[in-house]
């Protein structure tokens, strides 16, 4: 069935949904498939604590790779506030080209109070949206798994959290963050702001396929989250997800309104395994799910594409209030590097070493300030990096 032209039901022209993209894709020369080929990674340290956690992640990644006979070439580029300060653009063309010609992109964090007053087009967050859109990284994978050693760091009771292991699949380059028209106008003599939440059938289909395939690797349960009782865009979402679900009879599909899903994530998070939802709802629910683990500083994410490099980044922000003070938690950045190895570079053995090192240092009792617990040793970002390298060197890390 032909997809409805964007804006047709609204009586609008059919604008380009990806208004942030104004670049021609460049051919991507892939490395030869041999053990000696270095994995090409574009590194975006960004703003705030970004450079600190990046330094730790790269040192740990190189050590884990060396143990498995894998090597990396790192190309550093600017994004966010740092890019705006240097070039006047939060996502310069040089950064786009470096990312597009890499095997994967490892991003730390962007933004900060310094740039809050900039026009929308110049804000660091706009640079991040442009990055995702330019690479067509449409599927965001956000795992939220409660580590037993950190269960007491959450504000929820241990008995609610034990055994929580869920994955949120968020559509990342469509919906209200990219929909057109958007902007400001006037109605009845007062200023109004407007944004358009719009999805095509093909956009919903491709994220649904990602979610169903992910569910197959887990417990084969998928919850699609929408607001189909009041939003036409959600009615289309539910219709398409249901249709795609017929191709996956081995996966149990259920639907849930977003307000109920938000409540159940706190009330009974173990009832979920894999969730799929839109850009806006996924943004909110994935941050809520992150706090089940006790700290945003512990969670990685992957934004993947069908035809280019993925973007791998921690879910936390740039924390400008602690930048440069050696207080940052680098573990989510290290775990993001592990996701990159597993989903972006095809070297799961290196990912396993990184994940084992994180588990080992937490089991040893060391913590950064954001996950500090009574009776545990609180250390800084650099010391956590050293602890990870020691864990990698131990036989148990393998």
PDB file of N, CA, C and O in Angstrom, residues 80-148:
ATOM      1  N   UNK A  80      28.778  19.562  19.182  1.00  0.00           N
ATOM      2  CA  UNK A  80      28.146  20.241  20.305  1.00  0.00           C
ATOM      3  C   UNK A  80      28.703  21.621  20.562  1.00  0.00           C
ATOM      4  O   UNK A  80      29.093  22.353  19.643  1.00  0.00           O
ATOM      5  N   UNK A  81      28.759  21.982  21.840  1.00  0.00           N
ATOM      6  CA  UNK A  81      29.234  23.308  22.206  1.00  0.00           C
ATOM      7  C   UNK A  81      30.677  23.545  21.809  1.00  0.00           C
ATOM      8  O   UNK A  81      31.036  24.641  21.366  1.00  0.00           O
ATOM      9  N   UNK A  82      31.510  22.536  21.959  1.00  0.00           N
ATOM     10  CA  UNK A  82      32.914  22.681  21.576  1.00  0.00           C
ATOM     11  C   UNK A  82      33.043  22.974  20.086  1.00  0.00           C
ATOM     12  O   UNK A  82      33.885  23.788  19.674  1.00  0.00           O
ATOM     13  N   UNK A  83      32.208  22.334  19.282  1.00  0.00           N
ATOM     14  CA  UNK A  83      32.232  22.580  17.841  1.00  0.00           C
ATOM     15  C   UNK A  83      31.729  23.984  17.529  1.00  0.00           C
ATOM     16  O   UNK A  83      32.285  24.684  16.662  1.00  0.00           O
ATOM     17  N   UNK A  84      30.693  24.420  18.236  1.00  0.00           N
ATOM     18  CA  UNK A  84      30.173  25.776  18.000  1.00  0.00           C
ATOM     19  C   UNK A  84      31.224  26.815  18.339  1.00  0.00           C
ATOM     20  O   UNK A  84      31.428  27.783  17.588  1.00  0.00           O
ATOM     21  N   UNK A  85      31.906  26.642  19.455  1.00  0.00           N
ATOM     22  CA  UNK A  85      32.932  27.607  19.849  1.00  0.00           C
ATOM     23  C   UNK A  85      34.058  27.688  18.822  1.00  0.00           C
ATOM     24  O   UNK A  85      34.608  28.766  18.567  1.00  0.00           O
ATOM     25  N   UNK A  86      34.397  26.546  18.233  1.00  0.00           N
ATOM     26  CA  UNK A  86      35.527  26.509  17.295  1.00  0.00           C
ATOM     27  C   UNK A  86      35.147  26.899  15.878  1.00  0.00           C
ATOM     28  O   UNK A  86      35.968  27.478  15.152  1.00  0.00           O
ATOM     29  N   UNK A  87      33.919  26.586  15.469  1.00  0.00           N
ATOM     30  CA  UNK A  87      33.554  26.761  14.057  1.00  0.00           C
ATOM     31  C   UNK A  87      32.266  27.545  13.831  1.00  0.00           C
ATOM     32  O   UNK A  87      31.952  27.879  12.690  1.00  0.00           O
ATOM     33  N   UNK A  88      31.492  27.780  14.888  1.00  0.00           N
ATOM     34  CA  UNK A  88      30.193  28.420  14.724  1.00  0.00           C
ATOM     35  C   UNK A  88      29.097  27.466  14.307  1.00  0.00           C
ATOM     36  O   UNK A  88      27.976  27.885  14.003  1.00  0.00           O
ATOM     37  N   UNK A  89      29.378  26.157  14.311  1.00  0.00           N
ATOM     38  CA  UNK A  89      28.427  25.127  13.889  1.00  0.00           C
ATOM     39  C   UNK A  89      28.534  23.955  14.871  1.00  0.00           C
ATOM     40  O   UNK A  89      29.633  23.427  15.080  1.00  0.00           O
ATOM     41  N   UNK A  90      27.413  23.525  15.481  1.00  0.00           N
ATOM     42  CA  UNK A  90      27.491  22.415  16.438  1.00  0.00           C
ATOM     43  C   UNK A  90      27.734  21.056  15.791  1.00  0.00           C
ATOM     44  O   UNK A  90      27.983  20.074  16.496  1.00  0.00           O
ATOM     45  N   UNK A  91      27.657  20.984  14.466  1.00  0.00           N
ATOM     46  CA  UNK A  91      27.946  19.740  13.743  1.00  0.00           C
ATOM     47  C   UNK A  91      28.615  20.103  12.423  1.00  0.00           C
ATOM     48  O   UNK A  91      27.990  20.103  11.368  1.00  0.00           O
ATOM     49  N   UNK A  92      29.908  20.419  12.451  1.00  0.00           N
ATOM     50  CA  UNK A  92      30.605  20.878  11.240  1.00  0.00           C
ATOM     51  C   UNK A  92      30.663  19.802  10.163  1.00  0.00           C
ATOM     52  O   UNK A  92      30.598  18.605  10.453  1.00  0.00           O
ATOM     53  N   UNK A  93      30.829  20.237   8.947  1.00  0.00           N
ATOM     54  CA  UNK A  93      30.898  19.301   7.834  1.00  0.00           C
ATOM     55  C   UNK A  93      32.076  18.335   7.981  1.00  0.00           C
ATOM     56  O   UNK A  93      31.978  17.163   7.617  1.00  0.00           O
ATOM     57  N   UNK A  94      33.185  18.812   8.542  1.00  0.00           N
ATOM     58  CA  UNK A  94      34.343  17.930   8.736  1.00  0.00           C
ATOM     59  C   UNK A  94      33.990  16.783   9.679  1.00  0.00           C
ATOM     60  O   UNK A  94      34.466  15.653   9.507  1.00  0.00           O
ATOM     61  N   UNK A  95      33.166  17.055  10.674  1.00  0.00           N
ATOM     62  CA  UNK A  95      32.747  16.008  11.604  1.00  0.00           C
ATOM     63  C   UNK A  95      31.842  15.009  10.908  1.00  0.00           C
ATOM     64  O   UNK A  95      31.985  13.785  11.083  1.00  0.00           O
ATOM     65  N   UNK A  96      30.921  15.511  10.116  1.00  0.00           N
ATOM     66  CA  UNK A  96      30.049  14.614   9.358  1.00  0.00           C
ATOM     67  C   UNK A  96      30.862  13.669   8.483  1.00  0.00           C
ATOM     68  O   UNK A  96      30.634  12.458   8.460  1.00  0.00           O
ATOM     69  N   UNK A  97      31.825  14.212   7.755  1.00  0.00           N
ATOM     70  CA  UNK A  97      32.600  13.390   6.835  1.00  0.00           C
ATOM     71  C   UNK A  97      33.433  12.348   7.585  1.00  0.00           C
ATOM     72  O   UNK A  97      33.577  11.213   7.140  1.00  0.00           O
ATOM     73  N   UNK A  98      33.990  12.732   8.729  1.00  0.00           N
ATOM     74  CA  UNK A  98      34.753  11.771   9.527  1.00  0.00           C
ATOM     75  C   UNK A  98      33.854  10.652  10.019  1.00  0.00           C
ATOM     76  O   UNK A  98      34.222   9.471   9.994  1.00  0.00           O
ATOM     77  N   UNK A  99      32.649  11.006  10.472  1.00  0.00           N
ATOM     78  CA  UNK A  99      31.710   9.995  10.974  1.00  0.00           C
ATOM     79  C   UNK A  99      31.245   9.075   9.848  1.00  0.00           C
ATOM     80  O   UNK A  99      31.207   7.850  10.005  1.00  0.00           O
ATOM     81  N   UNK A 100      30.875   9.659   8.720  1.00  0.00           N
ATOM     82  CA  UNK A 100      30.336   8.867   7.617  1.00  0.00           C
ATOM     83  C   UNK A 100      31.363   7.902   7.050  1.00  0.00           C
ATOM     84  O   UNK A 100      31.001   6.850   6.504  1.00  0.00           O
ATOM     85  N   UNK A 101      32.647   8.222   7.192  1.00  0.00           N
ATOM     86  CA  UNK A 101      33.697   7.383   6.627  1.00  0.00           C
ATOM     87  C   UNK A 101      34.326   6.468   7.672  1.00  0.00           C
ATOM     88  O   UNK A 101      35.413   5.942   7.473  1.00  0.00           O
ATOM     89  N   UNK A 102      33.641   6.246   8.791  1.00  0.00           N
ATOM     90  CA  UNK A 102      34.168   5.401   9.859  1.00  0.00           C
ATOM     91  C   UNK A 102      33.360   4.111   9.957  1.00  0.00           C
ATOM     92  O   UNK A 102      32.320   3.947   9.310  1.00  0.00           O
ATOM     93  N   UNK A 103      33.853   3.188  10.771  1.00  0.00           N
ATOM     94  CA  UNK A 103      33.115   1.954  11.042  1.00  0.00           C
ATOM     95  C   UNK A 103      32.108   2.136  12.163  1.00  0.00           C
ATOM     96  O   UNK A 103      31.114   1.416  12.242  1.00  0.00           O
ATOM     97  N   UNK A 104      32.369   3.089  13.059  1.00  0.00           N
ATOM     98  CA  UNK A 104      31.470   3.360  14.176  1.00  0.00           C
ATOM     99  C   UNK A 104      31.840   4.711  14.767  1.00  0.00           C
ATOM    100  O   UNK A 104      32.957   5.210  14.590  1.00  0.00           O
ATOM    101  N   UNK A 105      30.888   5.305  15.468  1.00  0.00           N
ATOM    102  CA  UNK A 105      31.086   6.601  16.114  1.00  0.00           C
ATOM    103  C   UNK A 105      30.898   6.426  17.611  1.00  0.00           C
ATOM    104  O   UNK A 105      29.870   5.896  18.062  1.00  0.00           O
ATOM    105  N   UNK A 106      31.874   6.867  18.392  1.00  0.00           N
ATOM    106  CA  UNK A 106      31.803   6.810  19.851  1.00  0.00           C
ATOM    107  C   UNK A 106      31.681   8.239  20.367  1.00  0.00           C
ATOM    108  O   UNK A 106      32.592   9.051  20.221  1.00  0.00           O
ATOM    109  N   UNK A 107      30.530   8.536  20.950  1.00  0.00           N
ATOM    110  CA  UNK A 107      30.190   9.895  21.393  1.00  0.00           C
ATOM    111  C   UNK A 107      30.090   9.935  22.911  1.00  0.00           C
ATOM    112  O   UNK A 107      29.511   9.035  23.525  1.00  0.00           O
ATOM    113  N   UNK A 108      30.631  10.998  23.512  1.00  0.00           N
ATOM    114  CA  UNK A 108      30.584  11.115  24.974  1.00  0.00           C
ATOM    115  C   UNK A 108      29.354  11.900  25.427  1.00  0.00           C
ATOM    116  O   UNK A 108      28.354  11.314  25.852  1.00  0.00           O
ATOM    117  N   UNK A 109      29.373  13.222  25.335  1.00  0.00           N
ATOM    118  CA  UNK A 109      28.255  14.033  25.833  1.00  0.00           C
ATOM    119  C   UNK A 109      28.333  15.416  25.210  1.00  0.00           C
ATOM    120  O   UNK A 109      29.410  15.894  24.857  1.00  0.00           O
ATOM    121  N   UNK A 110      27.180  16.063  25.103  1.00  0.00           N
ATOM    122  CA  UNK A 110      27.157  17.411  24.533  1.00  0.00           C
ATOM    123  C   UNK A 110      26.313  18.329  25.411  1.00  0.00           C
ATOM    124  O   UNK A 110      25.485  17.883  26.199  1.00  0.00           O
ATOM    125  N   UNK A 111      26.550  19.636  25.269  1.00  0.00           N
ATOM    126  CA  UNK A 111      25.705  20.624  25.917  1.00  0.00           C
ATOM    127  C   UNK A 111      26.285  21.180  27.206  1.00  0.00           C
ATOM    128  O   UNK A 111      27.321  20.743  27.693  1.00  0.00           O
ATOM    129  N   UNK A 112      25.592  22.185  27.734  1.00  0.00           N
ATOM    130  CA  UNK A 112      25.992  22.831  28.975  1.00  0.00           C
ATOM    131  C   UNK A 112      25.355  24.196  29.082  1.00  0.00           C
ATOM    132  O   UNK A 112      24.839  24.754  28.108  1.00  0.00           O
ATOM    133  N   UNK A 113      25.398  24.754  30.296  1.00  0.00           N
ATOM    134  CA  UNK A 113      24.752  26.037  30.546  1.00  0.00           C
ATOM    135  C   UNK A 113      25.285  27.130  29.626  1.00  0.00           C
ATOM    136  O   UNK A 113      24.557  28.052  29.253  1.00  0.00           O
ATOM    137  N   UNK A 114      26.540  27.032  29.261  1.00  0.00           N
ATOM    138  CA  UNK A 114      27.205  28.065  28.468  1.00  0.00           C
ATOM    139  C   UNK A 114      26.484  28.356  27.166  1.00  0.00           C
ATOM    140  O   UNK A 114      26.514  29.486  26.667  1.00  0.00           O
ATOM    141  N   UNK A 115      25.835  27.335  26.602  1.00  0.00           N
ATOM    142  CA  UNK A 115      25.233  27.472  25.276  1.00  0.00           C
ATOM    143  C   UNK A 115      23.702  27.505  25.314  1.00  0.00           C
ATOM    144  O   UNK A 115      23.063  27.449  24.280  1.00  0.00           O
ATOM    145  N   UNK A 116      23.123  27.603  26.503  1.00  0.00           N
ATOM    146  CA  UNK A 116      21.658  27.544  26.625  1.00  0.00           C
ATOM    147  C   UNK A 116      20.945  28.687  25.913  1.00  0.00           C
ATOM    148  O   UNK A 116      19.809  28.526  25.463  1.00  0.00           O
ATOM    149  N   UNK A 117      21.590  29.833  25.804  1.00  0.00           N
ATOM    150  CA  UNK A 117      20.915  31.003  25.226  1.00  0.00           C
ATOM    151  C   UNK A 117      21.109  31.129  23.719  1.00  0.00           C
ATOM    152  O   UNK A 117      20.615  32.083  23.112  1.00  0.00           O
ATOM    153  N   UNK A 118      21.792  30.176  23.114  1.00  0.00           N
ATOM    154  CA  UNK A 118      22.009  30.239  21.662  1.00  0.00           C
ATOM    155  C   UNK A 118      20.700  30.010  20.913  1.00  0.00           C
ATOM    156  O   UNK A 118      19.783  29.351  21.426  1.00  0.00           O
ATOM    157  N   UNK A 119      20.585  30.509  19.675  1.00  0.00           N
ATOM    158  CA  UNK A 119      19.424  30.170  18.844  1.00  0.00           C
ATOM    159  C   UNK A 119      19.336  28.659  18.649  1.00  0.00           C
ATOM    160  O   UNK A 119      20.346  27.952  18.702  1.00  0.00           O
ATOM    161  N   UNK A 120      18.150  28.173  18.398  1.00  0.00           N
ATOM    162  CA  UNK A 120      17.927  26.734  18.299  1.00  0.00           C
ATOM    163  C   UNK A 120      18.873  26.052  17.317  1.00  0.00           C
ATOM    164  O   UNK A 120      19.416  24.982  17.610  1.00  0.00           O
ATOM    165  N   UNK A 121      19.107  26.649  16.166  1.00  0.00           N
ATOM    166  CA  UNK A 121      19.945  26.023  15.139  1.00  0.00           C
ATOM    167  C   UNK A 121      21.394  25.890  15.571  1.00  0.00           C
ATOM    168  O   UNK A 121      22.136  25.076  15.015  1.00  0.00           O
ATOM    169  N   UNK A 122      21.811  26.657  16.571  1.00  0.00           N
ATOM    170  CA  UNK A 122      23.206  26.639  17.010  1.00  0.00           C
ATOM    171  C   UNK A 122      23.421  25.858  18.299  1.00  0.00           C
ATOM    172  O   UNK A 122      24.563  25.687  18.729  1.00  0.00           O
ATOM    173  N   UNK A 123      22.367  25.393  18.910  1.00  0.00           N
ATOM    174  CA  UNK A 123      22.498  24.700  20.187  1.00  0.00           C
ATOM    175  C   UNK A 123      23.215  23.360  20.022  1.00  0.00           C
ATOM    176  O   UNK A 123      23.079  22.698  18.983  1.00  0.00           O
ATOM    177  N   UNK A 124      23.970  22.949  21.022  1.00  0.00           N
ATOM    178  CA  UNK A 124      24.642  21.648  20.949  1.00  0.00           C
ATOM    179  C   UNK A 124      23.688  20.494  20.666  1.00  0.00           C
ATOM    180  O   UNK A 124      24.030  19.569  19.923  1.00  0.00           O
ATOM    181  N   UNK A 125      22.481  20.559  21.242  1.00  0.00           N
ATOM    182  CA  UNK A 125      21.516  19.479  21.045  1.00  0.00           C
ATOM    183  C   UNK A 125      21.097  19.348  19.585  1.00  0.00           C
ATOM    184  O   UNK A 125      20.807  18.242  19.112  1.00  0.00           O
ATOM    185  N   UNK A 126      21.061  20.463  18.867  1.00  0.00           N
ATOM    186  CA  UNK A 126      20.753  20.416  17.448  1.00  0.00           C
ATOM    187  C   UNK A 126      21.853  19.689  16.689  1.00  0.00           C
ATOM    188  O   UNK A 126      21.596  18.936  15.744  1.00  0.00           O
ATOM    189  N   UNK A 127      23.086  19.876  17.116  1.00  0.00           N
ATOM    190  CA  UNK A 127      24.183  19.137  16.503  1.00  0.00           C
ATOM    191  C   UNK A 127      24.034  17.637  16.680  1.00  0.00           C
ATOM    192  O   UNK A 127      24.312  16.853  15.761  1.00  0.00           O
ATOM    193  N   UNK A 128      23.565  17.222  17.847  1.00  0.00           N
ATOM    194  CA  UNK A 128      23.346  15.796  18.101  1.00  0.00           C
ATOM    195  C   UNK A 128      22.235  15.244  17.215  1.00  0.00           C
ATOM    196  O   UNK A 128      22.369  14.149  16.635  1.00  0.00           O
ATOM    197  N   UNK A 129      21.136  15.992  17.093  1.00  0.00           N
ATOM    198  CA  UNK A 129      20.048  15.557  16.222  1.00  0.00           C
ATOM    199  C   UNK A 129      20.524  15.445  14.775  1.00  0.00           C
ATOM    200  O   UNK A 129      20.172  14.500  14.058  1.00  0.00           O
ATOM    201  N   UNK A 130      21.336  16.393  14.355  1.00  0.00           N
ATOM    202  CA  UNK A 130      21.842  16.354  12.979  1.00  0.00           C
ATOM    203  C   UNK A 130      22.778  15.173  12.758  1.00  0.00           C
ATOM    204  O   UNK A 130      22.786  14.566  11.688  1.00  0.00           O
ATOM    205  N   UNK A 131      23.574  14.858  13.754  1.00  0.00           N
ATOM    206  CA  UNK A 131      24.454  13.696  13.660  1.00  0.00           C
ATOM    207  C   UNK A 131      23.643  12.434  13.416  1.00  0.00           C
ATOM    208  O   UNK A 131      23.916  11.653  12.492  1.00  0.00           O
ATOM    209  N   UNK A 132      22.643  12.195  14.261  1.00  0.00           N
ATOM    210  CA  UNK A 132      21.834  10.983  14.138  1.00  0.00           C
ATOM    211  C   UNK A 132      21.128  10.929  12.793  1.00  0.00           C
ATOM    212  O   UNK A 132      21.084   9.883  12.133  1.00  0.00           O
ATOM    213  N   UNK A 133      20.568  12.075  12.389  1.00  0.00           N
ATOM    214  CA  UNK A 133      19.813  12.101  11.142  1.00  0.00           C
ATOM    215  C   UNK A 133      20.720  11.921   9.925  1.00  0.00           C
ATOM    216  O   UNK A 133      20.387  11.187   8.996  1.00  0.00           O
ATOM    217  N   UNK A 134      21.896  12.561   9.943  1.00  0.00           N
ATOM    218  CA  UNK A 134      22.778  12.491   8.779  1.00  0.00           C
ATOM    219  C   UNK A 134      23.306  11.080   8.553  1.00  0.00           C
ATOM    220  O   UNK A 134      23.596  10.692   7.421  1.00  0.00           O
ATOM    221  N   UNK A 135      23.437  10.297   9.624  1.00  0.00           N
ATOM    222  CA  UNK A 135      23.898   8.912   9.505  1.00  0.00           C
ATOM    223  C   UNK A 135      22.729   7.937   9.405  1.00  0.00           C
ATOM    224  O   UNK A 135      22.933   6.727   9.340  1.00  0.00           O
ATOM    225  N   UNK A 136      21.505   8.464   9.404  1.00  0.00           N
ATOM    226  CA  UNK A 136      20.296   7.636   9.348  1.00  0.00           C
ATOM    227  C   UNK A 136      20.297   6.593  10.469  1.00  0.00           C
ATOM    228  O   UNK A 136      19.877   5.444  10.276  1.00  0.00           O
ATOM    229  N   UNK A 137      20.769   7.008  11.635  1.00  0.00           N
ATOM    230  CA  UNK A 137      20.797   6.117  12.803  1.00  0.00           C
ATOM    231  C   UNK A 137      19.417   6.129  13.456  1.00  0.00           C
ATOM    232  O   UNK A 137      19.170   6.814  14.438  1.00  0.00           O
ATOM    233  N   UNK A 138      18.516   5.355  12.880  1.00  0.00           N
ATOM    234  CA  UNK A 138      17.090   5.470  13.202  1.00  0.00           C
ATOM    235  C   UNK A 138      16.646   4.640  14.396  1.00  0.00           C
ATOM    236  O   UNK A 138      15.549   4.833  14.920  1.00  0.00           O
ATOM    237  N   UNK A 139      17.470   3.691  14.831  1.00  0.00           N
ATOM    238  CA  UNK A 139      17.046   2.782  15.904  1.00  0.00           C
ATOM    239  C   UNK A 139      17.957   2.947  17.107  1.00  0.00           C
ATOM    240  O   UNK A 139      19.157   2.684  17.030  1.00  0.00           O
ATOM    241  N   UNK A 140      17.381   3.395  18.204  1.00  0.00           N
ATOM    242  CA  UNK A 140      18.139   3.591  19.434  1.00  0.00           C
ATOM    243  C   UNK A 140      17.860   2.434  20.384  1.00  0.00           C
ATOM    244  O   UNK A 140      16.706   2.165  20.729  1.00  0.00           O
ATOM    245  N   UNK A 141      18.917   1.727  20.777  1.00  0.00           N
ATOM    246  CA  UNK A 141      18.804   0.613  21.710  1.00  0.00           C
ATOM    247  C   UNK A 141      19.258   1.094  23.074  1.00  0.00           C
ATOM    248  O   UNK A 141      20.417   1.497  23.250  1.00  0.00           O
ATOM    249  N   UNK A 142      18.342   1.039  24.057  1.00  0.00           N
ATOM    250  CA  UNK A 142      18.657   1.502  25.401  1.00  0.00           C
ATOM    251  C   UNK A 142      18.415   0.376  26.406  1.00  0.00           C
ATOM    252  O   UNK A 142      17.298   0.157  26.865  1.00  0.00           O
ATOM    253  N   UNK A 143      19.444  -0.385  26.767  1.00  0.00           N
ATOM    254  CA  UNK A 143      19.269  -1.418  27.774  1.00  0.00           C
ATOM    255  C   UNK A 143      19.224  -0.814  29.169  1.00  0.00           C
ATOM    256  O   UNK A 143      19.865   0.203  29.447  1.00  0.00           O
ATOM    257  N   UNK A 144      18.462  -1.435  30.047  1.00  0.00           N
ATOM    258  CA  UNK A 144      18.420  -1.054  31.462  1.00  0.00           C
ATOM    259  C   UNK A 144      18.412  -2.341  32.277  1.00  0.00           C
ATOM    260  O   UNK A 144      17.372  -2.991  32.421  1.00  0.00           O
ATOM    261  N   UNK A 145      19.580  -2.696  32.755  1.00  0.00           N
ATOM    262  CA  UNK A 145      19.739  -3.925  33.525  1.00  0.00           C
ATOM    263  C   UNK A 145      20.263  -3.575  34.905  1.00  0.00           C
ATOM    264  O   UNK A 145      21.258  -2.873  35.045  1.00  0.00           O
ATOM    265  N   UNK A 146      19.565  -4.052  35.922  1.00  0.00           N
ATOM    266  CA  UNK A 146      19.966  -3.761  37.295  1.00  0.00           C
ATOM    267  C   UNK A 146      21.098  -4.704  37.692  1.00  0.00           C
ATOM    268  O   UNK A 146      20.939  -5.924  37.695  1.00  0.00           O
ATOM    269  N   UNK A 147      22.235  -4.118  38.008  1.00  0.00           N
ATOM    270  CA  UNK A 147      23.380  -4.889  38.491  1.00  0.00           C
ATOM    271  C   UNK A 147      23.170  -5.150  39.977  1.00  0.00           C
ATOM    272  O   UNK A 147      22.945  -4.200  40.748  1.00  0.00           O
ATOM    273  N   UNK A 148      23.200  -6.402  40.417  1.00  0.00           N
ATOM    274  CA  UNK A 148      22.917  -6.701  41.831  1.00  0.00           C
ATOM    275  C   UNK A 148      23.723  -5.853  42.808  1.00  0.00           C
ATOM    276  O   UNK A 148      23.192  -5.402  43.833  1.00  0.00           O
TER     277      UNK A 148
END
